[in-house]
Coordinates of C-alpha atoms (C1' of nucleotides) in Angstrom, one line a residue:
Chain V
M133 CA 91.4 119.2 112.8
P134 CA 94.8 117.7 110.7
F135 CA 96.8 120.3 112.8
D136 CA 95.7 120.1 115.6
L137 CA 97.7 117.9 117.5
L138 CA 100.1 121.1 115.9
I139 CA 98.7 123.7 117.2
N140 CA 98.0 122.0 121.0
N141 CA 101.5 121.3 120.7
I142 CA 102.3 125.0 120.4
S143 CA 100.1 126.5 122.1
K144 CA 101.8 125.1 125.5
Y145 CA 104.7 128.1 125.0
I146 CA 102.7 131.0 122.8
H147 CA 99.5 132.5 122.9
L148 CA 98.0 131.9 119.3
D149 CA 94.9 134.6 118.3
E150 CA 92.8 133.3 115.8
A151 CA 93.9 135.4 112.9
E152 CA 98.2 134.4 114.6
R153 CA 96.2 130.6 114.0
D154 CA 95.4 131.3 110.4
I155 CA 98.7 132.4 108.9
F156 CA 100.6 129.8 110.7
M157 CA 99.0 127.2 109.3
S158 CA 98.6 128.9 105.9
H159 CA 102.3 127.8 105.8
L160 CA 102.0 124.2 106.8
K161 CA 101.6 121.2 104.3
P162 CA 100.1 118.0 105.4
I163 CA 102.3 114.6 103.8
Q164 CA 102.4 111.0 104.1
I165 CA 105.6 109.3 104.5
K166 CA 105.4 105.2 102.7
R167 CA 107.2 102.6 105.0
K168 CA 111.2 102.7 104.1
Q169 CA 111.2 105.2 102.4
F170 CA 112.9 108.2 102.5
T171 CA 112.2 112.5 102.8
L172 CA 115.4 113.0 102.8
N173 CA 118.9 111.6 101.5
E174 CA 122.4 112.9 103.1
G175 CA 124.4 114.8 101.1
E176 CA 120.1 117.4 99.9
I177 CA 120.0 120.4 101.4
C178 CA 117.2 120.2 104.2
R179 CA 114.5 122.3 102.8
N180 CA 111.3 121.0 105.5
S181 CA 111.0 120.2 109.4
V182 CA 109.0 117.8 109.7
F183 CA 106.1 117.8 112.3
V184 CA 105.0 114.1 112.9
T185 CA 100.9 113.1 113.6
N186 CA 101.5 109.5 113.5
G187 CA 103.5 107.2 112.4
C188 CA 107.6 107.3 113.3
L189 CA 110.4 109.2 111.3
R190 CA 114.1 108.2 111.9
G191 CA 116.9 110.3 111.3
F192 CA 120.4 108.6 111.0
T193 CA 123.5 109.3 109.8
V194 CA 126.1 106.5 107.9
D195 CA 129.8 106.4 108.6
K196 CA 132.4 105.5 106.2
N197 CA 132.9 101.3 106.7
G198 CA 128.2 101.8 105.9
I199 CA 126.6 101.5 109.8
E200 CA 123.6 103.6 111.1
H201 CA 124.4 105.9 113.2
V202 CA 120.4 106.3 114.8
L203 CA 120.4 110.7 115.5
S204 CA 116.8 111.1 117.2
F205 CA 113.2 109.7 116.0
A206 CA 110.5 111.7 115.6
P207 CA 107.0 109.6 116.6
L208 CA 103.4 111.2 117.4
G209 CA 103.8 114.8 118.4
W210 CA 107.4 115.4 117.0
W211 CA 109.4 117.5 114.8
I212 CA 112.4 116.1 112.7
A213 CA 115.1 117.6 109.8
D214 CA 118.6 118.3 109.8
M215 CA 119.5 121.0 112.2
Y216 CA 122.6 121.8 110.3
S217 CA 121.1 122.2 107.3
L218 CA 117.7 123.4 107.6
I219 CA 119.9 126.8 109.0
S220 CA 123.4 126.4 106.7
Q221 CA 121.2 124.9 103.6
K222 CA 124.5 123.3 103.0
P223 CA 124.5 119.8 102.3
G224 CA 123.8 118.1 105.2
I225 CA 124.6 113.8 106.8
L226 CA 121.1 113.3 107.8
N227 CA 119.0 110.4 105.7
I228 CA 115.4 111.2 107.1
E229 CA 113.2 107.5 106.6
A230 CA 110.0 105.9 107.5
L231 CA 110.0 103.1 110.2
E232 CA 106.2 102.4 109.1
D233 CA 103.6 104.6 106.9
T234 CA 103.4 108.1 108.8
E235 CA 102.0 111.0 108.8
G236 CA 102.8 114.5 109.0
I237 CA 102.9 118.7 108.4
I238 CA 105.6 120.1 106.6
L239 CA 107.0 124.0 107.9
S240 CA 109.8 124.4 105.0
K241 CA 113.0 126.8 105.3
T242 CA 111.0 129.3 103.6
N243 CA 107.5 129.7 105.4
Q244 CA 109.5 129.5 108.4
E245 CA 111.3 132.8 107.6
K246 CA 108.2 133.9 106.9
L247 CA 106.3 133.4 109.9
Y248 CA 109.6 134.5 111.9
H249 CA 108.6 137.9 109.9
E250 CA 104.9 137.7 110.7
V251 CA 104.4 136.7 113.7
P252 CA 107.2 137.5 115.8
K253 CA 105.7 135.6 118.5
F254 CA 107.1 132.2 116.3
E255 CA 110.8 132.9 117.3
R256 CA 109.6 132.3 120.5
F257 CA 108.5 128.8 119.9
F258 CA 111.7 127.9 118.3
R259 CA 114.0 129.4 120.5
I260 CA 111.9 126.6 123.5
L261 CA 111.3 124.0 120.7
T262 CA 115.6 124.2 120.5
E263 CA 116.6 124.7 123.5
N264 CA 114.9 122.3 124.4
S265 CA 116.3 119.8 122.1
L266 CA 120.2 121.2 122.4
V267 CA 119.3 119.9 126.4
A268 CA 118.4 116.7 125.4
N269 CA 121.2 116.5 123.4
Q270 CA 124.1 117.8 126.0
Q271 CA 122.5 115.0 128.3
R272 CA 123.0 112.6 125.6
I273 CA 126.8 112.7 125.5
V274 CA 127.0 113.7 129.2
D275 CA 125.6 109.3 129.1
N276 CA 127.5 108.4 125.8
M277 CA 130.4 109.5 127.9
S278 CA 129.8 108.3 131.3
L279 CA 127.2 104.4 131.1
T280 CA 126.8 101.3 130.5
A281 CA 125.7 100.6 127.6
E282 CA 122.7 98.7 129.5
E283 CA 122.9 102.2 131.5
R284 CA 121.7 104.2 128.9
Y285 CA 119.4 101.3 126.9
G286 CA 117.7 101.7 131.4
I287 CA 117.6 105.7 130.1
F288 CA 116.0 104.6 126.9
C289 CA 112.8 102.7 128.6
K290 CA 112.7 105.7 131.0
R291 CA 112.7 108.6 128.7
Y292 CA 111.1 106.0 126.1
P293 CA 108.7 103.7 127.8
T294 CA 105.9 103.4 124.1
L295 CA 109.3 103.0 121.5
I296 CA 110.5 99.5 123.4
D297 CA 108.9 97.7 122.2
Y298 CA 107.5 99.3 118.9
L299 CA 110.3 99.3 117.1
P300 CA 112.9 96.7 116.2
Q301 CA 115.6 95.8 119.0
K302 CA 118.6 97.3 115.8
Q303 CA 117.1 100.5 115.4
I304 CA 117.2 101.1 119.9
A305 CA 120.5 99.4 119.1
S306 CA 122.1 101.7 116.8
Y307 CA 120.4 104.8 119.0
I308 CA 122.0 104.0 122.0
G309 CA 124.9 103.5 120.1
V310 CA 125.8 99.4 120.4
T311 CA 125.8 96.2 118.1
P312 CA 122.9 94.4 117.6
E313 CA 124.2 91.4 118.6
F314 CA 125.5 92.4 121.5
F315 CA 121.7 94.6 122.4
S316 CA 121.1 91.2 122.5
R317 CA 123.5 89.3 124.1
M318 CA 122.7 92.3 127.1
R319 CA 119.3 92.2 126.9
S320 CA 119.2 88.8 127.2
S321 CA 121.7 89.1 129.8
L322 CA 118.9 91.8 131.6
I323 CA 116.9 89.0 131.4
K324 CA 118.0 86.5 133.3
K325 CA 118.3 88.8 136.2
K326 CA 115.2 89.4 137.0
Chain L
M96 CA 134.8 150.3 126.4
P97 CA 134.4 146.5 127.9
F98 CA 131.9 145.2 126.3
D99 CA 132.8 146.1 123.0
L100 CA 133.3 141.9 122.4
L101 CA 130.1 140.9 122.7
I102 CA 128.0 143.3 121.4
N103 CA 130.5 143.1 117.9
N104 CA 128.8 139.5 118.1
I105 CA 125.9 140.0 118.8
S106 CA 126.2 142.1 115.9
K107 CA 126.3 139.9 113.1
Y108 CA 123.2 138.0 113.7
I109 CA 121.3 140.9 114.7
H110 CA 120.9 145.1 114.2
L111 CA 120.3 147.1 117.3
D112 CA 120.3 150.2 117.4
E113 CA 121.7 152.8 119.9
A114 CA 119.1 152.4 122.6
E115 CA 118.4 148.9 121.8
R116 CA 122.1 148.4 122.4
D117 CA 122.5 150.5 126.3
I118 CA 118.8 148.5 127.1
F119 CA 121.3 145.7 126.3
M120 CA 124.2 146.9 128.5
S121 CA 122.2 147.5 131.5
H122 CA 121.6 144.0 131.9
L123 CA 125.3 142.9 132.1
K124 CA 127.6 143.0 134.4
P125 CA 131.4 142.0 134.1
I126 CA 133.0 139.4 136.0
Q127 CA 136.2 138.1 137.1
I128 CA 137.4 134.9 138.5
K129 CA 140.2 133.2 139.9
R130 CA 142.1 130.1 138.3
K131 CA 140.3 127.1 139.3
Q132 CA 137.2 129.0 141.4
F133 CA 134.1 127.5 140.3
T134 CA 131.2 130.2 139.1
L135 CA 128.8 127.2 139.4
N136 CA 128.8 124.4 141.0
E137 CA 126.5 120.7 139.9
G138 CA 123.4 120.8 142.3
E139 CA 122.9 124.4 142.7
I140 CA 120.4 126.3 140.6
C141 CA 121.7 128.0 137.0
R142 CA 121.1 132.0 137.3
N143 CA 123.1 133.4 135.1
S144 CA 124.7 133.3 132.0
V145 CA 128.7 133.7 131.5
F146 CA 130.0 135.4 128.0
V147 CA 133.9 135.2 128.3
T148 CA 136.2 138.1 127.4
N149 CA 139.7 136.3 128.4
G150 CA 140.8 133.3 130.0
C151 CA 138.9 130.3 129.7
L152 CA 136.5 128.2 131.2
R153 CA 134.9 124.7 131.8
G154 CA 132.2 122.8 131.9
F155 CA 132.2 119.5 133.4
T156 CA 130.1 116.8 135.1
V157 CA 131.3 113.6 137.5
D158 CA 130.0 110.8 137.7
K159 CA 129.5 108.0 139.8
N160 CA 133.2 107.0 139.6
G161 CA 134.1 110.3 140.3
I162 CA 135.6 110.2 136.7
E163 CA 134.9 114.5 135.5
H164 CA 133.9 115.0 131.6
V165 CA 134.3 118.2 130.2
L166 CA 131.3 118.7 127.9
S167 CA 132.2 122.4 127.0
F168 CA 134.9 125.2 127.1
A169 CA 134.6 128.4 126.5
P170 CA 137.3 130.7 125.5
L171 CA 136.9 133.7 124.6
G172 CA 134.5 135.2 122.7
W173 CA 132.4 132.0 123.9
W174 CA 129.3 131.5 126.4
I175 CA 129.1 129.2 128.6
A176 CA 126.3 127.8 131.2
D177 CA 124.6 124.9 132.6
M178 CA 121.5 124.8 129.2
Y179 CA 119.4 122.4 131.3
S180 CA 119.1 123.8 134.6
L181 CA 119.8 128.1 133.6
I182 CA 116.3 126.3 131.4
S183 CA 113.9 124.8 133.9
Q184 CA 115.8 126.6 137.0
K185 CA 116.3 122.6 138.6
P186 CA 119.2 121.9 140.5
G187 CA 121.6 121.3 137.8
I188 CA 124.4 118.1 137.2
L189 CA 127.0 120.8 135.4
N190 CA 129.8 123.0 137.0
I191 CA 131.9 125.5 136.0
E192 CA 135.5 126.4 136.3
A193 CA 137.9 128.5 135.4
L194 CA 141.0 126.8 133.8
E195 CA 142.9 129.8 134.5
D196 CA 141.8 133.3 135.8
T197 CA 138.8 134.5 133.2
E198 CA 137.1 138.4 133.3
G199 CA 133.6 137.8 132.2
I200 CA 130.4 139.2 131.2
I201 CA 127.7 137.7 133.3
L202 CA 123.7 138.1 131.7
S203 CA 122.1 137.1 134.8
K204 CA 118.1 134.4 133.3
T205 CA 116.5 137.1 135.2
N206 CA 118.0 140.0 133.0
Q207 CA 117.5 137.8 130.1
E208 CA 113.9 136.9 130.1
K209 CA 113.4 141.5 131.0
L210 CA 115.3 141.4 127.8
Y211 CA 112.9 139.3 125.4
H212 CA 109.9 141.5 127.0
E213 CA 112.0 144.5 125.6
V214 CA 114.0 144.2 123.2
P215 CA 112.0 140.8 120.7
K216 CA 114.4 140.7 119.4
F217 CA 117.4 139.5 121.4
E218 CA 114.9 135.6 121.0
R219 CA 115.9 136.3 117.6
F220 CA 119.3 136.6 118.7
F221 CA 119.4 133.6 121.3
R222 CA 117.1 131.6 119.1
I223 CA 120.7 131.4 117.0
L224 CA 123.0 130.8 119.1
T225 CA 120.9 128.2 120.4
E226 CA 120.2 127.0 117.4
N227 CA 124.6 126.8 116.8
S228 CA 124.7 125.6 120.0
L229 CA 122.9 122.3 119.3
V230 CA 123.7 121.6 115.9
A231 CA 128.2 121.6 117.3
N232 CA 126.1 119.3 119.6
Q233 CA 124.0 117.0 117.5
Q234 CA 127.6 116.8 115.4
R235 CA 129.7 115.7 119.1
I236 CA 127.5 113.0 119.4
V237 CA 127.3 111.5 115.1
D238 CA 130.9 111.6 115.6
N239 CA 131.2 109.5 119.0
M240 CA 129.3 107.1 118.1
S241 CA 131.2 106.8 114.8
L242 CA 134.2 107.5 115.5
T243 CA 137.9 106.4 117.0
A244 CA 139.3 108.4 119.2
E245 CA 142.0 109.6 117.1
E246 CA 140.4 110.7 115.0
R247 CA 137.6 112.3 117.0
Y248 CA 141.2 114.5 118.7
G249 CA 141.9 115.5 114.6
I250 CA 138.7 117.0 114.8
F251 CA 139.1 119.4 117.8
C252 CA 142.0 120.2 116.2
K253 CA 141.2 121.6 113.7
R254 CA 137.8 122.9 115.2
Y255 CA 139.6 124.2 117.9
P256 CA 143.3 124.9 116.8
T257 CA 143.9 127.2 119.8
L258 CA 143.4 125.4 122.8
I259 CA 145.2 122.2 121.8
D260 CA 148.2 124.2 123.3
Y261 CA 146.9 125.6 125.6
L262 CA 145.1 123.2 127.4
P263 CA 146.4 120.2 129.5
Q264 CA 146.0 117.1 127.5
K265 CA 143.8 115.5 130.6
Q266 CA 141.3 118.1 129.7
I267 CA 140.6 117.5 125.7
A268 CA 141.2 113.5 127.2
S269 CA 138.0 114.3 129.3
Y270 CA 136.5 116.3 125.8
I271 CA 137.3 114.1 123.8
G272 CA 135.7 111.2 126.0
V273 CA 139.2 108.7 126.9
T274 CA 141.3 109.2 130.0
P275 CA 144.9 111.0 130.1
E276 CA 146.7 107.8 129.8
F277 CA 145.3 107.2 126.2
F278 CA 145.7 110.0 125.6
S279 CA 149.6 110.4 126.2
R280 CA 149.9 107.1 124.2
M281 CA 147.9 107.8 121.4
R282 CA 149.5 111.2 121.3
S283 CA 152.5 109.4 121.0
S284 CA 151.8 107.1 118.1
L285 CA 150.9 110.0 116.6
I286 CA 154.1 112.1 116.2
K287 CA 155.5 108.8 115.3
K288 CA 153.5 108.0 112.9
K289 CA 154.9 112.0 111.0
Chain X
dC215 C1' 99.0 81.2 103.1
dT216 C1' 103.2 81.5 101.8
dC217 C1' 107.9 82.4 100.4
dA218 C1' 111.1 86.3 101.2
dT219 C1' 113.8 89.1 103.2
dT220 C1' 114.6 91.2 107.5
dT221 C1' 115.6 91.0 112.4
dC222 C1' 117.4 88.7 116.4
dT223 C1' 119.8 84.6 119.3
dT224 C1' 123.3 82.9 120.2
dA225 C1' 128.2 81.9 120.8
dA226 C1' 133.7 82.4 120.0
dC227 C1' 137.7 85.2 119.2
dC228 C1' 139.1 89.8 118.4
dT229 C1' 140.2 95.2 119.7
dA230 C1' 140.0 99.8 121.6
dC231 C1' 140.5 101.9 125.7
dA232 C1' 140.5 101.5 130.8
dT233 C1' 143.1 101.0 134.9
dC234 C1' 146.7 100.6 137.9
dA235 C1' 150.9 101.0 138.8
dT236 C1' 155.7 104.2 139.0
dC237 C1' 157.8 107.0 137.2
dT238 C1' 158.7 112.2 135.1
dT239 C1' 158.4 116.3 133.8
dT240 C1' 156.0 120.4 134.1
dC241 C1' 154.2 124.7 136.8
dC242 C1' 152.7 127.4 140.1
dG243 C1' 151.8 129.8 144.9
dG244 C1' 155.1 131.7 148.4
Chain F
dC141 C1' 163.5 130.2 142.1
dC142 C1' 162.5 126.4 145.0
dG143 C1' 159.4 123.0 146.3
dG144 C1' 155.3 120.7 146.2
dA145 C1' 152.1 119.6 143.2
dA146 C1' 149.4 118.5 139.1
dA147 C1' 150.1 116.4 134.8
dG148 C1' 152.5 113.8 132.0
dA149 C1' 155.3 108.9 130.4
dT150 C1' 154.9 104.2 129.8
dG151 C1' 154.5 99.3 130.8
dA152 C1' 151.5 95.1 132.3
dT153 C1' 146.8 93.4 132.1
dG154 C1' 142.0 94.0 132.7
dT155 C1' 137.5 94.5 129.9
dA156 C1' 133.1 96.1 127.2
dG157 C1' 131.9 96.5 123.2
dG158 C1' 133.0 94.5 118.7
dT159 C1' 133.5 91.1 115.0
dT160 C1' 132.5 86.8 111.9
dA161 C1' 129.4 83.0 111.1
dA162 C1' 125.5 80.9 110.9
dG163 C1' 121.3 79.2 112.7
dA164 C1' 115.9 80.6 114.6
dA165 C1' 112.5 83.0 114.0
dA166 C1' 109.8 87.3 112.9
dT167 C1' 107.7 90.0 110.1
dG168 C1' 105.1 91.8 105.6
dA169 C1' 105.1 92.1 99.9
dG170 C1' 102.4 89.5 96.8

DNA sequence: CTCATTTCTTAACCTACATCATCTTTCCGG
DNA sequence: CCGGAAAGATGATGTAGGTTAAGAAATGAG
């Protein structure tokens, strides 16, 4: 069952009977994304959320100097979308790219709205999902304002232990908000300390 | 009617009939907060959301060096709470303080949950509210990573024109993530440029 | 397996912003 | 409307992290 991971995930927050599960699944679509392929480009309107079941996506913006800033990683079990664009249906600023060959499940905005009407319980699920995401983002703002790069790296390591050795350093550097060069220096000075 | 502002606000997102409005209002409680009074201290469990109808609140954290970091302002028409603590019902890190004598409306976590059961439509309302907040927070993360202090100030001015002359400079400085000294210098250099 | 591309490292130098200190101005509580 | 506290201005100096550059190591497409 390709949708099992997602169904289990949802069942942590709302109970679904068989009929509701079927309705839900009828709105889903599997997707395969090749390494380095984009599922969303800045300037486009985001029409889907993606739930990753294998591999990893990253969401990033590009600033006026051409520098990339990673807003989020979506490894197994995570949702990703350009929330601004998805909600407003206006062109967004997020690029979403596969870091390796990745499999996922697509829920289109249209189907998500149908779902809200057919099974209102899903309002609850996505409210909770959004709340959790909001909390994480607020914490990240606080961290970025009050901690050094080294401390932010420490937090990243605790929060995403599986990603540390998996991701290219430059991606982690971009996520915590420093240059790859500085990140490299920081890491080697951390190793010396021990 | 003291709850009018809030009811109008909600009516932009969901339609309420008279009975639903009454149920909602039965869960609300007005509150008065004196200047410099705290409605929430870090370390406490956040049990309420506050909707401001007059005056202004600020939510901020204090880092290990004793420096304050403003996460949000809540002027007229805005909600404020420590979302982490409110959701998890664990001790939070946010302080909420009145910048002047302030009036608001309290919705307790308990009543909010009752409301979800009595009028499920409110799941929708708070989902939308949370989504909007998430989008704003994500944008702030991107801005903090990719823009200079001066550019962030420009964005603040556009987004919160009413707050610019109203708030003490040090509060704005804290929100955009610089020291009051640097903010002061930045402002005077901006004035010279014109 | 291999070579071209991407990623990582290291070093010298640079800058946006912080810190500390002192003075002036504004504000608000009695 | 006054006095003390808080907020703001400004100068000198410090630093976390950026930039540029150039070589070394890893990696993945064919």
